[in-house]
């Protein structure tokens, strides 16, 4: 789908089966992007959100990243 030679800033993409994609922002930073599609089997909205956040955060950590908010 994406030719990695056309996107030199795409460090981890569809060429490998990994937890997330990694896009180089500059010489010191990269963006870790993940999309989980497993629906938590719970009825409580708070629990649903907590489980969804934990799943996404685990993908970021698996790629060596750390979550941050501006």
PDB file of N, CA, C and O in Angstrom:
ATOM      1  N   UNK A   1       0.825  -1.183   0.000  1.00  0.00           N
ATOM      2  CA  UNK A   1       0.000   0.000   0.000  1.00  0.00           C
ATOM      3  C   UNK A   1       0.874   1.252   0.000  1.00  0.00           C
ATOM      4  O   UNK A   1       0.697   2.118  -0.815  1.00  0.00           O
ATOM      5  N   UNK A   2       1.807   1.368   0.944  1.00  0.00           N
ATOM      6  CA  UNK A   2       2.738   2.483   0.991  1.00  0.00           C
ATOM      7  C   UNK A   2       4.123   1.969   0.655  1.00  0.00           C
ATOM      8  O   UNK A   2       4.620   1.056   1.301  1.00  0.00           O
ATOM      9  N   UNK A   3       4.751   2.565  -0.329  1.00  0.00           N
ATOM     10  CA  UNK A   3       6.123   2.224  -0.665  1.00  0.00           C
ATOM     11  C   UNK A   3       7.023   2.951   0.320  1.00  0.00           C
ATOM     12  O   UNK A   3       7.081   4.186   0.332  1.00  0.00           O
ATOM     13  N   UNK A   4       7.723   2.205   1.174  1.00  0.00           N
ATOM     14  CA  UNK A   4       8.528   2.821   2.225  1.00  0.00           C
ATOM     15  C   UNK A   4       9.627   3.722   1.670  1.00  0.00           C
ATOM     16  O   UNK A   4      10.075   4.642   2.345  1.00  0.00           O
ATOM     17  N   UNK A   5      10.044   3.513   0.439  1.00  0.00           N
ATOM     18  CA  UNK A   5      11.059   4.380  -0.157  1.00  0.00           C
ATOM     19  C   UNK A   5      10.498   5.762  -0.475  1.00  0.00           C
ATOM     20  O   UNK A   5      11.238   6.733  -0.534  1.00  0.00           O
ATOM     21  N   UNK A   6       9.202   5.870  -0.660  1.00  0.00           N
ATOM     22  CA  UNK A   6       8.579   7.169  -0.927  1.00  0.00           C
ATOM     23  C   UNK A   6       8.308   7.951   0.356  1.00  0.00           C
ATOM     24  O   UNK A   6       8.028   9.147   0.290  1.00  0.00           O
ATOM     25  N   UNK A   7       8.380   7.297   1.500  1.00  0.00           N
ATOM     26  CA  UNK A   7       8.091   7.924   2.785  1.00  0.00           C
ATOM     27  C   UNK A   7       9.252   7.675   3.754  1.00  0.00           C
ATOM     28  O   UNK A   7       9.166   6.824   4.639  1.00  0.00           O
ATOM     29  N   UNK A   8      10.350   8.405   3.615  1.00  0.00           N
ATOM     30  CA  UNK A   8      11.520   8.138   4.454  1.00  0.00           C
ATOM     31  C   UNK A   8      11.293   8.421   5.938  1.00  0.00           C
ATOM     32  O   UNK A   8      12.018   7.895   6.783  1.00  0.00           O
ATOM     33  N   UNK A   9      10.291   9.228   6.279  1.00  0.00           N
ATOM     34  CA  UNK A   9      10.012   9.514   7.682  1.00  0.00           C
ATOM     35  C   UNK A   9       9.146   8.450   8.341  1.00  0.00           C
ATOM     36  O   UNK A   9       8.947   8.472   9.553  1.00  0.00           O
ATOM     37  N   UNK A  10       8.619   7.525   7.564  1.00  0.00           N
ATOM     38  CA  UNK A  10       7.840   6.416   8.119  1.00  0.00           C
ATOM     39  C   UNK A  10       8.815   5.339   8.582  1.00  0.00           C
ATOM     40  O   UNK A  10       9.380   4.604   7.788  1.00  0.00           O
ATOM     41  N   UNK A  11       9.062   5.289   9.880  1.00  0.00           N
ATOM     42  CA  UNK A  11      10.054   4.381  10.439  1.00  0.00           C
ATOM     43  C   UNK A  11       9.521   2.958  10.582  1.00  0.00           C
ATOM     44  O   UNK A  11      10.240   1.993  10.360  1.00  0.00           O
ATOM     45  N   UNK A  12       8.260   2.814  10.982  1.00  0.00           N
ATOM     46  CA  UNK A  12       7.606   1.511  11.087  1.00  0.00           C
ATOM     47  C   UNK A  12       6.239   1.661  10.440  1.00  0.00           C
ATOM     48  O   UNK A  12       5.451   2.504  10.848  1.00  0.00           O
ATOM     49  N   UNK A  13       5.989   0.867   9.429  1.00  0.00           N
ATOM     50  CA  UNK A  13       4.719   0.969   8.716  1.00  0.00           C
ATOM     51  C   UNK A  13       4.137  -0.399   8.459  1.00  0.00           C
ATOM     52  O   UNK A  13       4.241  -1.315   9.281  1.00  0.00           O
ATOM     53  N   UNK A  14       3.557  -0.551   7.286  1.00  0.00           N
ATOM     54  CA  UNK A  14       2.881  -1.793   6.943  1.00  0.00           C
ATOM     55  C   UNK A  14       3.835  -2.899   6.501  1.00  0.00           C
ATOM     56  O   UNK A  14       3.409  -4.020   6.274  1.00  0.00           O
ATOM     57  N   UNK A  15       5.121  -2.568   6.351  1.00  0.00           N
ATOM     58  CA  UNK A  15       6.090  -3.584   5.949  1.00  0.00           C
ATOM     59  C   UNK A  15       6.309  -4.635   7.025  1.00  0.00           C
ATOM     60  O   UNK A  15       6.770  -5.735   6.746  1.00  0.00           O
ATOM     61  N   UNK A  16       6.019  -4.292   8.273  1.00  0.00           N
ATOM     62  CA  UNK A  16       6.204  -5.243   9.373  1.00  0.00           C
ATOM     63  C   UNK A  16       4.922  -5.328  10.194  1.00  0.00           C
ATOM     64  O   UNK A  16       4.205  -4.340  10.336  1.00  0.00           O
ATOM     65  N   UNK A  17       4.663  -6.504  10.708  1.00  0.00           N
ATOM     66  CA  UNK A  17       3.501  -6.683  11.589  1.00  0.00           C
ATOM     67  C   UNK A  17       3.922  -6.248  12.982  1.00  0.00           C
ATOM     68  O   UNK A  17       4.636  -6.959  13.683  1.00  0.00           O
ATOM     69  N   UNK A  18       3.522  -5.064  13.372  1.00  0.00           N
ATOM     70  CA  UNK A  18       3.932  -4.518  14.658  1.00  0.00           C
ATOM     71  C   UNK A  18       2.727  -3.936  15.375  1.00  0.00           C
ATOM     72  O   UNK A  18       1.627  -3.909  14.843  1.00  0.00           O
ATOM     73  N   UNK A  19       2.946  -3.436  16.596  1.00  0.00           N
ATOM     74  CA  UNK A  19       1.850  -2.922  17.410  1.00  0.00           C
ATOM     75  C   UNK A  19       1.351  -1.553  16.966  1.00  0.00           C
ATOM     76  O   UNK A  19       0.225  -1.182  17.261  1.00  0.00           O
ATOM     77  N   UNK A  20       2.214  -0.775  16.305  1.00  0.00           N
ATOM     78  CA  UNK A  20       1.845   0.582  15.924  1.00  0.00           C
ATOM     79  C   UNK A  20       2.745   1.051  14.786  1.00  0.00           C
ATOM     80  O   UNK A  20       3.751   0.425  14.476  1.00  0.00           O
ATOM     81  N   UNK A  21       2.358   2.159  14.195  1.00  0.00           N
ATOM     82  CA  UNK A  21       3.200   2.806  13.187  1.00  0.00           C
ATOM     83  C   UNK A  21       4.027   3.881  13.878  1.00  0.00           C
ATOM     84  O   UNK A  21       3.615   4.440  14.903  1.00  0.00           O
ATOM     85  N   UNK A  22       5.203   4.171  13.323  1.00  0.00           N
ATOM     86  CA  UNK A  22       6.070   5.199  13.893  1.00  0.00           C
ATOM     87  C   UNK A  22       6.475   6.144  12.769  1.00  0.00           C
ATOM     88  O   UNK A  22       6.996   5.710  11.743  1.00  0.00           O
ATOM     89  N   UNK A  23       6.221   7.420  12.968  1.00  0.00           N
ATOM     90  CA  UNK A  23       6.519   8.446  11.980  1.00  0.00           C
ATOM     91  C   UNK A  23       7.517   9.431  12.585  1.00  0.00           C
ATOM     92  O   UNK A  23       7.271   9.996  13.651  1.00  0.00           O
ATOM     93  N   UNK A  24       8.633   9.637  11.914  1.00  0.00           N
ATOM     94  CA  UNK A  24       9.672  10.551  12.384  1.00  0.00           C
ATOM     95  C   UNK A  24       9.190  11.989  12.232  1.00  0.00           C
ATOM     96  O   UNK A  24       8.789  12.412  11.151  1.00  0.00           O
ATOM     97  N   UNK A  25       9.246  12.749  13.332  1.00  0.00           N
ATOM     98  CA  UNK A  25       8.855  14.162  13.305  1.00  0.00           C
ATOM     99  C   UNK A  25      10.082  15.044  13.067  1.00  0.00           C
ATOM    100  O   UNK A  25      10.074  15.927  12.237  1.00  0.00           O
ATOM    101  N   UNK A  26      11.125  14.802  13.849  1.00  0.00           N
ATOM    102  CA  UNK A  26      12.394  15.510  13.675  1.00  0.00           C
ATOM    103  C   UNK A  26      13.512  14.598  14.170  1.00  0.00           C
ATOM    104  O   UNK A  26      13.290  13.408  14.374  1.00  0.00           O
ATOM    105  N   UNK A  27      14.702  15.133  14.360  1.00  0.00           N
ATOM    106  CA  UNK A  27      15.841  14.300  14.744  1.00  0.00           C
ATOM    107  C   UNK A  27      15.721  13.700  16.137  1.00  0.00           C
ATOM    108  O   UNK A  27      16.390  12.717  16.449  1.00  0.00           O
ATOM    109  N   UNK A  28      14.872  14.263  16.989  1.00  0.00           N
ATOM    110  CA  UNK A  28      14.751  13.784  18.366  1.00  0.00           C
ATOM    111  C   UNK A  28      13.411  13.130  18.689  1.00  0.00           C
ATOM    112  O   UNK A  28      13.271  12.485  19.719  1.00  0.00           O
ATOM    113  N   UNK A  29      12.408  13.334  17.859  1.00  0.00           N
ATOM    114  CA  UNK A  29      11.064  12.876  18.191  1.00  0.00           C
ATOM    115  C   UNK A  29      10.439  12.062  17.060  1.00  0.00           C
ATOM    116  O   UNK A  29      10.736  12.278  15.895  1.00  0.00           O
ATOM    117  N   UNK A  30       9.569  11.155  17.470  1.00  0.00           N
ATOM    118  CA  UNK A  30       8.774  10.376  16.524  1.00  0.00           C
ATOM    119  C   UNK A  30       7.373  10.214  17.103  1.00  0.00           C
ATOM    120  O   UNK A  30       7.173  10.251  18.315  1.00  0.00           O
ATOM    121  N   UNK A  31       6.420  10.047  16.239  1.00  0.00           N
ATOM    122  CA  UNK A  31       5.022   9.887  16.627  1.00  0.00           C
ATOM    123  C   UNK A  31       4.650   8.419  16.502  1.00  0.00           C
ATOM    124  O   UNK A  31       4.837   7.811  15.442  1.00  0.00           O
ATOM    125  N   UNK A  32       4.135   7.847  17.580  1.00  0.00           N
ATOM    126  CA  UNK A  32       3.677   6.457  17.577  1.00  0.00           C
ATOM    127  C   UNK A  32       2.158   6.483  17.440  1.00  0.00           C
ATOM    128  O   UNK A  32       1.467   7.086  18.247  1.00  0.00           O
ATOM    129  N   UNK A  33       1.650   5.826  16.402  1.00  0.00           N
ATOM    130  CA  UNK A  33       0.217   5.863  16.092  1.00  0.00           C
ATOM    131  C   UNK A  33      -0.342   4.452  16.142  1.00  0.00           C
ATOM    132  O   UNK A  33       0.188   3.539  15.524  1.00  0.00           O
ATOM    133  N   UNK A  34      -1.425   4.275  16.880  1.00  0.00           N
ATOM    134  CA  UNK A  34      -2.038   2.959  17.002  1.00  0.00           C
ATOM    135  C   UNK A  34      -3.555   3.069  16.868  1.00  0.00           C
ATOM    136  O   UNK A  34      -4.143   4.098  17.208  1.00  0.00           O
ATOM    137  N   UNK A  35      -4.156   2.032  16.367  1.00  0.00           N
ATOM    138  CA  UNK A  35      -5.610   1.937  16.277  1.00  0.00           C
ATOM    139  C   UNK A  35      -6.012   0.540  16.730  1.00  0.00           C
ATOM    140  O   UNK A  35      -5.604  -0.442  16.125  1.00  0.00           O
ATOM    141  N   UNK A  36      -6.756   0.475  17.802  1.00  0.00           N
ATOM    142  CA  UNK A  36      -7.260  -0.814  18.267  1.00  0.00           C
ATOM    143  C   UNK A  36      -8.721  -0.937  17.883  1.00  0.00           C
ATOM    144  O   UNK A  36      -9.475   0.023  17.959  1.00  0.00           O
ATOM    145  N   UNK A  37      -9.110  -2.115  17.465  1.00  0.00           N
ATOM    146  CA  UNK A  37     -10.487  -2.311  17.043  1.00  0.00           C
ATOM    147  C   UNK A  37     -11.187  -3.405  17.844  1.00  0.00           C
ATOM    148  O   UNK A  37     -12.268  -3.827  17.492  1.00  0.00           O
ATOM    149  N   UNK A  38     -10.571  -3.849  18.925  1.00  0.00           N
ATOM    150  CA  UNK A  38     -11.203  -4.851  19.771  1.00  0.00           C
ATOM    151  C   UNK A  38     -12.144  -4.145  20.744  1.00  0.00           C
ATOM    152  O   UNK A  38     -11.723  -3.293  21.517  1.00  0.00           O
ATOM    153  N   UNK A  39     -13.389  -4.479  20.690  1.00  0.00           N
ATOM    154  CA  UNK A  39     -14.384  -3.847  21.545  1.00  0.00           C
ATOM    155  C   UNK A  39     -14.408  -4.510  22.910  1.00  0.00           C
ATOM    156  O   UNK A  39     -14.599  -5.728  23.006  1.00  0.00           O
ATOM    157  N   UNK A  40     -14.194  -3.732  23.983  1.00  0.00           N
ATOM    158  CA  UNK A  40     -14.289  -4.309  25.326  1.00  0.00           C
ATOM    159  C   UNK A  40     -15.711  -4.810  25.593  1.00  0.00           C
ATOM    160  O   UNK A  40     -16.688  -4.163  25.217  1.00  0.00           O
ATOM    161  N   UNK A  41     -15.825  -5.947  26.251  1.00  0.00           N
ATOM    162  CA  UNK A  41     -17.135  -6.538  26.535  1.00  0.00           C
ATOM    163  C   UNK A  41     -17.549  -6.151  27.954  1.00  0.00           C
ATOM    164  O   UNK A  41     -17.462  -6.938  28.884  1.00  0.00           O
ATOM    165  N   UNK A  42     -17.926  -4.887  28.089  1.00  0.00           N
ATOM    166  CA  UNK A  42     -18.408  -4.371  29.369  1.00  0.00           C
ATOM    167  C   UNK A  42     -19.591  -3.443  29.096  1.00  0.00           C
ATOM    168  O   UNK A  42     -19.750  -2.937  27.985  1.00  0.00           O
ATOM    169  N   UNK A  43     -20.396  -3.213  30.099  1.00  0.00           N
ATOM    170  CA  UNK A  43     -21.562  -2.346  29.948  1.00  0.00           C
ATOM    171  C   UNK A  43     -21.325  -0.929  30.456  1.00  0.00           C
ATOM    172  O   UNK A  43     -22.003   0.000  30.028  1.00  0.00           O
ATOM    173  N   UNK A  44     -20.398  -0.767  31.368  1.00  0.00           N
ATOM    174  CA  UNK A  44     -20.163   0.531  31.983  1.00  0.00           C
ATOM    175  C   UNK A  44     -19.280   1.404  31.077  1.00  0.00           C
ATOM    176  O   UNK A  44     -18.196   0.981  30.671  1.00  0.00           O
ATOM    177  N   UNK A  45     -19.720   2.620  30.752  1.00  0.00           N
ATOM    178  CA  UNK A  45     -18.938   3.489  29.871  1.00  0.00           C
ATOM    179  C   UNK A  45     -17.549   3.818  30.419  1.00  0.00           C
ATOM    180  O   UNK A  45     -16.580   3.907  29.671  1.00  0.00           O
ATOM    181  N   UNK A  46     -17.427   4.000  31.731  1.00  0.00           N
ATOM    182  CA  UNK A  46     -16.129   4.307  32.332  1.00  0.00           C
ATOM    183  C   UNK A  46     -15.169   3.129  32.131  1.00  0.00           C
ATOM    184  O   UNK A  46     -14.012   3.312  31.743  1.00  0.00           O
ATOM    185  N   UNK A  47     -15.643   1.934  32.416  1.00  0.00           N
ATOM    186  CA  UNK A  47     -14.802   0.741  32.230  1.00  0.00           C
ATOM    187  C   UNK A  47     -14.423   0.565  30.764  1.00  0.00           C
ATOM    188  O   UNK A  47     -13.290   0.200  30.447  1.00  0.00           O
ATOM    189  N   UNK A  48     -15.364   0.831  29.860  1.00  0.00           N
ATOM    190  CA  UNK A  48     -15.104   0.737  28.424  1.00  0.00           C
ATOM    191  C   UNK A  48     -13.939   1.652  28.042  1.00  0.00           C
ATOM    192  O   UNK A  48     -13.000   1.261  27.350  1.00  0.00           O
ATOM    193  N   UNK A  49     -13.994   2.897  28.497  1.00  0.00           N
ATOM    194  CA  UNK A  49     -12.942   3.860  28.191  1.00  0.00           C
ATOM    195  C   UNK A  49     -11.612   3.478  28.805  1.00  0.00           C
ATOM    196  O   UNK A  49     -10.562   3.619  28.176  1.00  0.00           O
ATOM    197  N   UNK A  50     -11.650   2.986  30.039  1.00  0.00           N
ATOM    198  CA  UNK A  50     -10.413   2.588  30.712  1.00  0.00           C
ATOM    199  C   UNK A  50      -9.739   1.418  29.998  1.00  0.00           C
ATOM    200  O   UNK A  50      -8.516   1.403  29.818  1.00  0.00           O
ATOM    201  N   UNK A  51     -10.526   0.457  29.582  1.00  0.00           N
ATOM    202  CA  UNK A  51      -9.974  -0.701  28.868  1.00  0.00           C
ATOM    203  C   UNK A  51      -9.429  -0.272  27.505  1.00  0.00           C
ATOM    204  O   UNK A  51      -8.336  -0.680  27.104  1.00  0.00           O
ATOM    205  N   UNK A  52     -10.158   0.573  26.801  1.00  0.00           N
ATOM    206  CA  UNK A  52      -9.708   1.058  25.497  1.00  0.00           C
ATOM    207  C   UNK A  52      -8.403   1.840  25.622  1.00  0.00           C
ATOM    208  O   UNK A  52      -7.478   1.673  24.819  1.00  0.00           O
ATOM    209  N   UNK A  53      -8.308   2.694  26.638  1.00  0.00           N
ATOM    210  CA  UNK A  53      -7.086   3.465  26.854  1.00  0.00           C
ATOM    211  C   UNK A  53      -5.917   2.550  27.195  1.00  0.00           C
ATOM    212  O   UNK A  53      -4.802   2.738  26.692  1.00  0.00           O
ATOM    213  N   UNK A  54      -6.150   1.560  28.025  1.00  0.00           N
ATOM    214  CA  UNK A  54      -5.078   0.625  28.399  1.00  0.00           C
ATOM    215  C   UNK A  54      -4.582  -0.145  27.175  1.00  0.00           C
ATOM    216  O   UNK A  54      -3.376  -0.356  27.014  1.00  0.00           O
ATOM    217  N   UNK A  55      -5.491  -0.557  26.293  1.00  0.00           N
ATOM    218  CA  UNK A  55      -5.091  -1.268  25.080  1.00  0.00           C
ATOM    219  C   UNK A  55      -4.225  -0.389  24.179  1.00  0.00           C
ATOM    220  O   UNK A  55      -3.194  -0.828  23.666  1.00  0.00           O
ATOM    221  N   UNK A  56      -4.627   0.847  23.986  1.00  0.00           N
ATOM    222  CA  UNK A  56      -3.862   1.754  23.133  1.00  0.00           C
ATOM    223  C   UNK A  56      -2.518   2.106  23.762  1.00  0.00           C
ATOM    224  O   UNK A  56      -1.492   2.137  23.077  1.00  0.00           O
ATOM    225  N   UNK A  57      -2.514   2.375  25.052  1.00  0.00           N
ATOM    226  CA  UNK A  57      -1.255   2.707  25.734  1.00  0.00           C
ATOM    227  C   UNK A  57      -0.280   1.540  25.705  1.00  0.00           C
ATOM    228  O   UNK A  57       0.931   1.741  25.569  1.00  0.00           O
ATOM    229  N   UNK A  58      -0.784   0.323  25.792  1.00  0.00           N
ATOM    230  CA  UNK A  58       0.120  -0.827  25.766  1.00  0.00           C
ATOM    231  C   UNK A  58       0.810  -0.935  24.404  1.00  0.00           C
ATOM    232  O   UNK A  58       1.978  -1.325  24.327  1.00  0.00           O
ATOM    233  N   UNK A  59       0.125  -0.554  23.329  1.00  0.00           N
ATOM    234  CA  UNK A  59       0.744  -0.547  22.000  1.00  0.00           C
ATOM    235  C   UNK A  59       1.853   0.501  21.926  1.00  0.00           C
ATOM    236  O   UNK A  59       2.913   0.252  21.361  1.00  0.00           O
ATOM    237  N   UNK A  60       1.605   1.667  22.486  1.00  0.00           N
ATOM    238  CA  UNK A  60       2.619   2.730  22.490  1.00  0.00           C
ATOM    239  C   UNK A  60       3.840   2.280  23.270  1.00  0.00           C
ATOM    240  O   UNK A  60       4.976   2.415  22.807  1.00  0.00           O
ATOM    241  N   UNK A  61       3.630   1.718  24.452  1.00  0.00           N
ATOM    242  CA  UNK A  61       4.752   1.238  25.266  1.00  0.00           C
ATOM    243  C   UNK A  61       5.500   0.101  24.561  1.00  0.00           C
ATOM    244  O   UNK A  61       6.721   0.023  24.635  1.00  0.00           O
ATOM    245  N   UNK A  62       4.781  -0.769  23.866  1.00  0.00           N
ATOM    246  CA  UNK A  62       5.422  -1.887  23.164  1.00  0.00           C
ATOM    247  C   UNK A  62       6.362  -1.394  22.067  1.00  0.00           C
ATOM    248  O   UNK A  62       7.336  -2.071  21.734  1.00  0.00           O
ATOM    249  N   UNK A  63       6.084  -0.209  21.543  1.00  0.00           N
ATOM    250  CA  UNK A  63       6.941   0.361  20.502  1.00  0.00           C
ATOM    251  C   UNK A  63       8.057   1.212  21.091  1.00  0.00           C
ATOM    252  O   UNK A  63       8.815   1.844  20.365  1.00  0.00           O
ATOM    253  N   UNK A  64       8.167   1.257  22.408  1.00  0.00           N
ATOM    254  CA  UNK A  64       9.234   2.040  23.049  1.00  0.00           C
ATOM    255  C   UNK A  64       8.864   3.490  23.248  1.00  0.00           C
ATOM    256  O   UNK A  64       9.720   4.301  23.591  1.00  0.00           O
ATOM    257  N   UNK A  65       7.611   3.827  23.050  1.00  0.00           N
ATOM    258  CA  UNK A  65       7.167   5.222  23.190  1.00  0.00           C
ATOM    259  C   UNK A  65       6.655   5.505  24.590  1.00  0.00           C
ATOM    260  O   UNK A  65       6.550   4.618  25.442  1.00  0.00           O
ATOM    261  N   UNK A  66       6.357   6.758  24.814  1.00  0.00           N
ATOM    262  CA  UNK A  66       5.712   7.161  26.065  1.00  0.00           C
ATOM    263  C   UNK A  66       4.617   8.155  25.709  1.00  0.00           C
ATOM    264  O   UNK A  66       4.802   9.011  24.845  1.00  0.00           O
ATOM    265  N   UNK A  67       3.464   8.031  26.353  1.00  0.00           N
ATOM    266  CA  UNK A  67       2.347   8.913  26.031  1.00  0.00           C
ATOM    267  C   UNK A  67       2.625  10.341  26.509  1.00  0.00           C
ATOM    268  O   UNK A  67       3.289  10.547  27.521  1.00  0.00           O
ATOM    269  N   UNK A  68       2.132  11.291  25.743  1.00  0.00           N
ATOM    270  CA  UNK A  68       2.246  12.697  26.155  1.00  0.00           C
ATOM    271  C   UNK A  68       1.059  13.464  25.620  1.00  0.00           C
ATOM    272  O   UNK A  68       0.484  13.098  24.595  1.00  0.00           O
ATOM    273  N   UNK A  69       0.705  14.501  26.309  1.00  0.00           N
ATOM    274  CA  UNK A  69      -0.370  15.367  25.881  1.00  0.00           C
ATOM    275  C   UNK A  69       0.174  16.781  25.883  1.00  0.00           C
ATOM    276  O   UNK A  69       0.832  17.195  26.840  1.00  0.00           O
ATOM    277  N   UNK A  70      -0.105  17.551  24.824  1.00  0.00           N
ATOM    278  CA  UNK A  70       0.416  18.924  24.750  1.00  0.00           C
ATOM    279  C   UNK A  70      -0.206  19.833  25.768  1.00  0.00           C
ATOM    280  O   UNK A  70      -1.195  19.608  26.337  1.00  0.00           O
TER     281      UNK A  70
END
